[in-house]
Amino acid sequence: MVLESKELIEISGGGIKYGVVAFIGGVLTFLIGMVDGYLRPLTCNK
């Protein structure tokens, strides 16, 4: 199967879009965890 240049341009991947969403979700989770740890620190009860 041989694709023409117009067909090659129309091919869309999708890996980058989901990678960006996962990265933003990871950063938000990290920041929420930092704020939660600062506002409600847990102590060791030993």
PDB file of N, CA, C and O in Angstrom:
ATOM      1  N   MET A   1       0.854  -1.172   0.000  1.00  0.00           N
ATOM      2  CA  MET A   1       0.000   0.000   0.000  1.00  0.00           C
ATOM      3  C   MET A   1       0.898   1.233   0.000  1.00  0.00           C
ATOM      4  O   MET A   1       1.766   1.380   0.861  1.00  0.00           O
ATOM      5  N   VAL A   2       0.676   2.112  -0.929  1.00  0.00           N
ATOM      6  CA  VAL A   2       1.460   3.333  -1.050  1.00  0.00           C
ATOM      7  C   VAL A   2       0.541   4.522  -0.799  1.00  0.00           C
ATOM      8  O   VAL A   2      -0.513   4.648  -1.419  1.00  0.00           O
ATOM      9  N   LEU A   3       0.933   5.369   0.143  1.00  0.00           N
ATOM     10  CA  LEU A   3       0.142   6.549   0.461  1.00  0.00           C
ATOM     11  C   LEU A   3       0.734   7.773  -0.224  1.00  0.00           C
ATOM     12  O   LEU A   3       1.944   7.930  -0.308  1.00  0.00           O
ATOM     13  N   GLU A   4      -0.150   8.637  -0.688  1.00  0.00           N
ATOM     14  CA  GLU A   4       0.310   9.888  -1.283  1.00  0.00           C
ATOM     15  C   GLU A   4       0.588  10.891  -0.166  1.00  0.00           C
ATOM     16  O   GLU A   4       0.182  10.705   0.978  1.00  0.00           O
ATOM     17  N   SER A   5       1.272  11.970  -0.497  1.00  0.00           N
ATOM     18  CA  SER A   5       1.642  12.949   0.531  1.00  0.00           C
ATOM     19  C   SER A   5       0.404  13.586   1.166  1.00  0.00           C
ATOM     20  O   SER A   5       0.404  13.887   2.356  1.00  0.00           O
ATOM     21  N   LYS A   6      -0.666  13.773   0.412  1.00  0.00           N
ATOM     22  CA  LYS A   6      -1.905  14.344   0.977  1.00  0.00           C
ATOM     23  C   LYS A   6      -2.485  13.381   2.017  1.00  0.00           C
ATOM     24  O   LYS A   6      -2.949  13.816   3.082  1.00  0.00           O
ATOM     25  N   GLU A   7      -2.452  12.107   1.746  1.00  0.00           N
ATOM     26  CA  GLU A   7      -2.970  11.120   2.692  1.00  0.00           C
ATOM     27  C   GLU A   7      -2.089  11.030   3.939  1.00  0.00           C
ATOM     28  O   GLU A   7      -2.585  10.848   5.044  1.00  0.00           O
ATOM     29  N   LEU A   8      -0.778  11.183   3.761  1.00  0.00           N
ATOM     30  CA  LEU A   8       0.127  11.146   4.901  1.00  0.00           C
ATOM     31  C   LEU A   8      -0.113  12.324   5.840  1.00  0.00           C
ATOM     32  O   LEU A   8      -0.015  12.197   7.056  1.00  0.00           O
ATOM     33  N   ILE A   9      -0.432  13.477   5.288  1.00  0.00           N
ATOM     34  CA  ILE A   9      -0.694  14.662   6.110  1.00  0.00           C
ATOM     35  C   ILE A   9      -1.979  14.488   6.911  1.00  0.00           C
ATOM     36  O   ILE A   9      -2.094  14.962   8.040  1.00  0.00           O
ATOM     37  N   GLU A  10      -2.959  13.783   6.354  1.00  0.00           N
ATOM     38  CA  GLU A  10      -4.253  13.625   7.017  1.00  0.00           C
ATOM     39  C   GLU A  10      -4.236  12.585   8.140  1.00  0.00           C
ATOM     40  O   GLU A  10      -5.187  12.500   8.904  1.00  0.00           O
ATOM     41  N   ILE A  11      -3.176  11.809   8.271  1.00  0.00           N
ATOM     42  CA  ILE A  11      -3.089  10.803   9.327  1.00  0.00           C
ATOM     43  C   ILE A  11      -2.869  11.512  10.656  1.00  0.00           C
ATOM     44  O   ILE A  11      -1.979  12.343  10.793  1.00  0.00           O
ATOM     45  N   SER A  12      -3.725  11.192  11.630  1.00  0.00           N
ATOM     46  CA  SER A  12      -3.550  11.804  12.950  1.00  0.00           C
ATOM     47  C   SER A  12      -3.170  10.718  13.945  1.00  0.00           C
ATOM     48  O   SER A  12      -3.737   9.635  13.950  1.00  0.00           O
ATOM     49  N   GLY A  13      -2.210  11.044  14.795  1.00  0.00           N
ATOM     50  CA  GLY A  13      -1.726  10.091  15.795  1.00  0.00           C
ATOM     51  C   GLY A  13      -2.629  10.086  17.015  1.00  0.00           C
ATOM     52  O   GLY A  13      -3.676   9.498  17.051  1.00  0.00           O
ATOM     53  N   GLY A  14      -2.295  10.778  18.025  1.00  0.00           N
ATOM     54  CA  GLY A  14      -3.116  10.818  19.221  1.00  0.00           C
ATOM     55  C   GLY A  14      -2.312  10.553  20.473  1.00  0.00           C
ATOM     56  O   GLY A  14      -2.789  10.781  21.573  1.00  0.00           O
ATOM     57  N   GLY A  15      -1.110  10.061  20.335  1.00  0.00           N
ATOM     58  CA  GLY A  15      -0.298   9.780  21.504  1.00  0.00           C
ATOM     59  C   GLY A  15       0.096  11.039  22.255  1.00  0.00           C
ATOM     60  O   GLY A  15       0.144  11.057  23.475  1.00  0.00           O
ATOM     61  N   ILE A  16       0.344  12.112  21.518  1.00  0.00           N
ATOM     62  CA  ILE A  16       0.784  13.345  22.169  1.00  0.00           C
ATOM     63  C   ILE A  16      -0.351  13.968  22.957  1.00  0.00           C
ATOM     64  O   ILE A  16      -0.155  14.435  24.073  1.00  0.00           O
ATOM     65  N   LYS A  17      -1.558  13.946  22.408  1.00  0.00           N
ATOM     66  CA  LYS A  17      -2.679  14.563  23.096  1.00  0.00           C
ATOM     67  C   LYS A  17      -2.927  13.879  24.439  1.00  0.00           C
ATOM     68  O   LYS A  17      -3.110  14.547  25.456  1.00  0.00           O
ATOM     69  N   TYR A  18      -2.914  12.563  24.460  1.00  0.00           N
ATOM     70  CA  TYR A  18      -3.149  11.849  25.708  1.00  0.00           C
ATOM     71  C   TYR A  18      -1.977  11.989  26.665  1.00  0.00           C
ATOM     72  O   TYR A  18      -2.152  12.002  27.873  1.00  0.00           O
ATOM     73  N   GLY A  19      -0.784  12.126  26.145  1.00  0.00           N
ATOM     74  CA  GLY A  19       0.391  12.343  26.984  1.00  0.00           C
ATOM     75  C   GLY A  19       0.327  13.684  27.694  1.00  0.00           C
ATOM     76  O   GLY A  19       0.688  13.802  28.865  1.00  0.00           O
ATOM     77  N   VAL A  20      -0.138  14.706  26.992  1.00  0.00           N
ATOM     78  CA  VAL A  20      -0.269  16.032  27.590  1.00  0.00           C
ATOM     79  C   VAL A  20      -1.328  16.011  28.676  1.00  0.00           C
ATOM     80  O   VAL A  20      -1.139  16.575  29.762  1.00  0.00           O
ATOM     81  N   VAL A  21      -2.428  15.353  28.421  1.00  0.00           N
ATOM     82  CA  VAL A  21      -3.501  15.261  29.423  1.00  0.00           C
ATOM     83  C   VAL A  21      -3.004  14.512  30.658  1.00  0.00           C
ATOM     84  O   VAL A  21      -3.266  14.922  31.789  1.00  0.00           O
ATOM     85  N   ALA A  22      -2.261  13.433  30.458  1.00  0.00           N
ATOM     86  CA  ALA A  22      -1.730  12.672  31.584  1.00  0.00           C
ATOM     87  C   ALA A  22      -0.716  13.505  32.373  1.00  0.00           C
ATOM     88  O   ALA A  22      -0.688  13.458  33.606  1.00  0.00           O
ATOM     89  N   PHE A  23       0.102  14.285  31.679  1.00  0.00           N
ATOM     90  CA  PHE A  23       1.089  15.133  32.349  1.00  0.00           C
ATOM     91  C   PHE A  23       0.397  16.206  33.193  1.00  0.00           C
ATOM     92  O   PHE A  23       0.764  16.425  34.354  1.00  0.00           O
ATOM     93  N   ILE A  24      -0.601  16.864  32.628  1.00  0.00           N
ATOM     94  CA  ILE A  24      -1.328  17.896  33.376  1.00  0.00           C
ATOM     95  C   ILE A  24      -2.035  17.278  34.574  1.00  0.00           C
ATOM     96  O   ILE A  24      -2.035  17.847  35.671  1.00  0.00           O
ATOM     97  N   GLY A  25      -2.631  16.105  34.405  1.00  0.00           N
ATOM     98  CA  GLY A  25      -3.272  15.416  35.527  1.00  0.00           C
ATOM     99  C   GLY A  25      -2.281  15.058  36.611  1.00  0.00           C
ATOM    100  O   GLY A  25      -2.576  15.194  37.807  1.00  0.00           O
ATOM    101  N   GLY A  26      -1.096  14.628  36.236  1.00  0.00           N
ATOM    102  CA  GLY A  26      -0.066  14.289  37.215  1.00  0.00           C
ATOM    103  C   GLY A  26       0.411  15.508  37.985  1.00  0.00           C
ATOM    104  O   GLY A  26       0.602  15.458  39.205  1.00  0.00           O
ATOM    105  N   VAL A  27       0.591  16.626  37.286  1.00  0.00           N
ATOM    106  CA  VAL A  27       1.019  17.857  37.949  1.00  0.00           C
ATOM    107  C   VAL A  27      -0.057  18.341  38.909  1.00  0.00           C
ATOM    108  O   VAL A  27       0.236  18.740  40.042  1.00  0.00           O
ATOM    109  N   LEU A  28      -1.315  18.307  38.482  1.00  0.00           N
ATOM    110  CA  LEU A  28      -2.405  18.734  39.369  1.00  0.00           C
ATOM    111  C   LEU A  28      -2.502  17.841  40.596  1.00  0.00           C
ATOM    112  O   LEU A  28      -2.694  18.336  41.714  1.00  0.00           O
ATOM    113  N   THR A  29      -2.351  16.549  40.419  1.00  0.00           N
ATOM    114  CA  THR A  29      -2.392  15.627  41.556  1.00  0.00           C
ATOM    115  C   THR A  29      -1.258  15.915  42.530  1.00  0.00           C
ATOM    116  O   THR A  29      -1.452  15.918  43.751  1.00  0.00           O
ATOM    117  N   PHE A  30      -0.071  16.170  42.000  1.00  0.00           N
ATOM    118  CA  PHE A  30       1.080  16.489  42.849  1.00  0.00           C
ATOM    119  C   PHE A  30       0.844  17.779  43.634  1.00  0.00           C
ATOM    120  O   PHE A  30       1.095  17.840  44.841  1.00  0.00           O
ATOM    121  N   LEU A  31       0.337  18.807  42.962  1.00  0.00           N
ATOM    122  CA  LEU A  31       0.097  20.088  43.637  1.00  0.00           C
ATOM    123  C   LEU A  31      -0.984  19.969  44.705  1.00  0.00           C
ATOM    124  O   LEU A  31      -0.854  20.540  45.796  1.00  0.00           O
ATOM    125  N   ILE A  32      -2.038  19.232  44.422  1.00  0.00           N
ATOM    126  CA  ILE A  32      -3.093  19.025  45.413  1.00  0.00           C
ATOM    127  C   ILE A  32      -2.537  18.275  46.618  1.00  0.00           C
ATOM    128  O   ILE A  32      -2.854  18.594  47.765  1.00  0.00           O
ATOM    129  N   GLY A  33      -1.688  17.295  46.384  1.00  0.00           N
ATOM    130  CA  GLY A  33      -1.064  16.558  47.483  1.00  0.00           C
ATOM    131  C   GLY A  33      -0.160  17.440  48.319  1.00  0.00           C
ATOM    132  O   GLY A  33      -0.129  17.325  49.556  1.00  0.00           O
ATOM    133  N   MET A  34       0.577  18.344  47.682  1.00  0.00           N
ATOM    134  CA  MET A  34       1.433  19.264  48.435  1.00  0.00           C
ATOM    135  C   MET A  34       0.606  20.205  49.308  1.00  0.00           C
ATOM    136  O   MET A  34       0.926  20.426  50.481  1.00  0.00           O
ATOM    137  N   VAL A  35      -0.459  20.765  48.749  1.00  0.00           N
ATOM    138  CA  VAL A  35      -1.316  21.683  49.513  1.00  0.00           C
ATOM    139  C   VAL A  35      -1.981  20.931  50.653  1.00  0.00           C
ATOM    140  O   VAL A  35      -2.052  21.434  51.785  1.00  0.00           O
ATOM    141  N   ASP A  36      -2.460  19.737  50.396  1.00  0.00           N
ATOM    142  CA  ASP A  36      -3.108  18.939  51.436  1.00  0.00           C
ATOM    143  C   ASP A  36      -2.112  18.588  52.543  1.00  0.00           C
ATOM    144  O   ASP A  36      -2.456  18.659  53.731  1.00  0.00           O
ATOM    145  N   GLY A  37      -0.896  18.248  52.187  1.00  0.00           N
ATOM    146  CA  GLY A  37       0.116  17.936  53.190  1.00  0.00           C
ATOM    147  C   GLY A  37       0.519  19.142  54.014  1.00  0.00           C
ATOM    148  O   GLY A  37       0.844  19.033  55.195  1.00  0.00           O
ATOM    149  N   TYR A  38       0.502  20.309  53.408  1.00  0.00           N
ATOM    150  CA  TYR A  38       0.845  21.528  54.137  1.00  0.00           C
ATOM    151  C   TYR A  38      -0.283  21.926  55.093  1.00  0.00           C
ATOM    152  O   TYR A  38      -0.029  22.355  56.221  1.00  0.00           O
ATOM    153  N   LEU A  39      -1.527  21.793  54.640  1.00  0.00           N
ATOM    154  CA  LEU A  39      -2.663  22.211  55.468  1.00  0.00           C
ATOM    155  C   LEU A  39      -3.031  21.176  56.530  1.00  0.00           C
ATOM    156  O   LEU A  39      -3.499  21.544  57.609  1.00  0.00           O
ATOM    157  N   ARG A  40      -2.834  19.890  56.248  1.00  0.00           N
ATOM    158  CA  ARG A  40      -3.177  18.821  57.199  1.00  0.00           C
ATOM    159  C   ARG A  40      -2.008  17.867  57.353  1.00  0.00           C
ATOM    160  O   ARG A  40      -2.053  16.734  56.878  1.00  0.00           O
ATOM    161  N   PRO A  41      -0.938  18.286  58.024  1.00  0.00           N
ATOM    162  CA  PRO A  41       0.214  17.382  58.175  1.00  0.00           C
ATOM    163  C   PRO A  41      -0.132  16.209  59.083  1.00  0.00           C
ATOM    164  O   PRO A  41      -0.806  16.370  60.095  1.00  0.00           O
ATOM    165  N   LEU A  42       0.299  15.029  58.692  1.00  0.00           N
ATOM    166  CA  LEU A  42       0.060  13.829  59.493  1.00  0.00           C
ATOM    167  C   LEU A  42       1.315  13.547  60.322  1.00  0.00           C
ATOM    168  O   LEU A  42       2.426  13.573  59.806  1.00  0.00           O
ATOM    169  N   THR A  43       1.115  13.280  61.602  1.00  0.00           N
ATOM    170  CA  THR A  43       2.256  13.008  62.481  1.00  0.00           C
ATOM    171  C   THR A  43       2.359  11.519  62.763  1.00  0.00           C
ATOM    172  O   THR A  43       1.381  10.788  62.690  1.00  0.00           O
ATOM    173  N   CYS A  44       3.532  11.096  63.130  1.00  0.00           N
ATOM    174  CA  CYS A  44       3.752   9.712  63.535  1.00  0.00           C
ATOM    175  C   CYS A  44       3.404   9.593  65.010  1.00  0.00           C
ATOM    176  O   CYS A  44       3.922  10.357  65.835  1.00  0.00           O
ATOM    177  N   ASN A  45       2.556   8.666  65.364  1.00  0.00           N
ATOM    178  CA  ASN A  45       2.131   8.491  66.744  1.00  0.00           C
ATOM    179  C   ASN A  45       2.818   7.272  67.347  1.00  0.00           C
ATOM    180  O   ASN A  45       2.171   6.291  67.695  1.00  0.00           O
ATOM    181  N   LYS A  46       4.136   7.301  67.478  1.00  0.00           N
ATOM    182  CA  LYS A  46       4.871   6.170  68.028  1.00  0.00           C
ATOM    183  C   LYS A  46       5.444   6.527  69.360  1.00  0.00           C
ATOM    184  O   LYS A  46       5.876   7.579  69.649  1.00  0.00           O
TER     185      LYS A  46
END
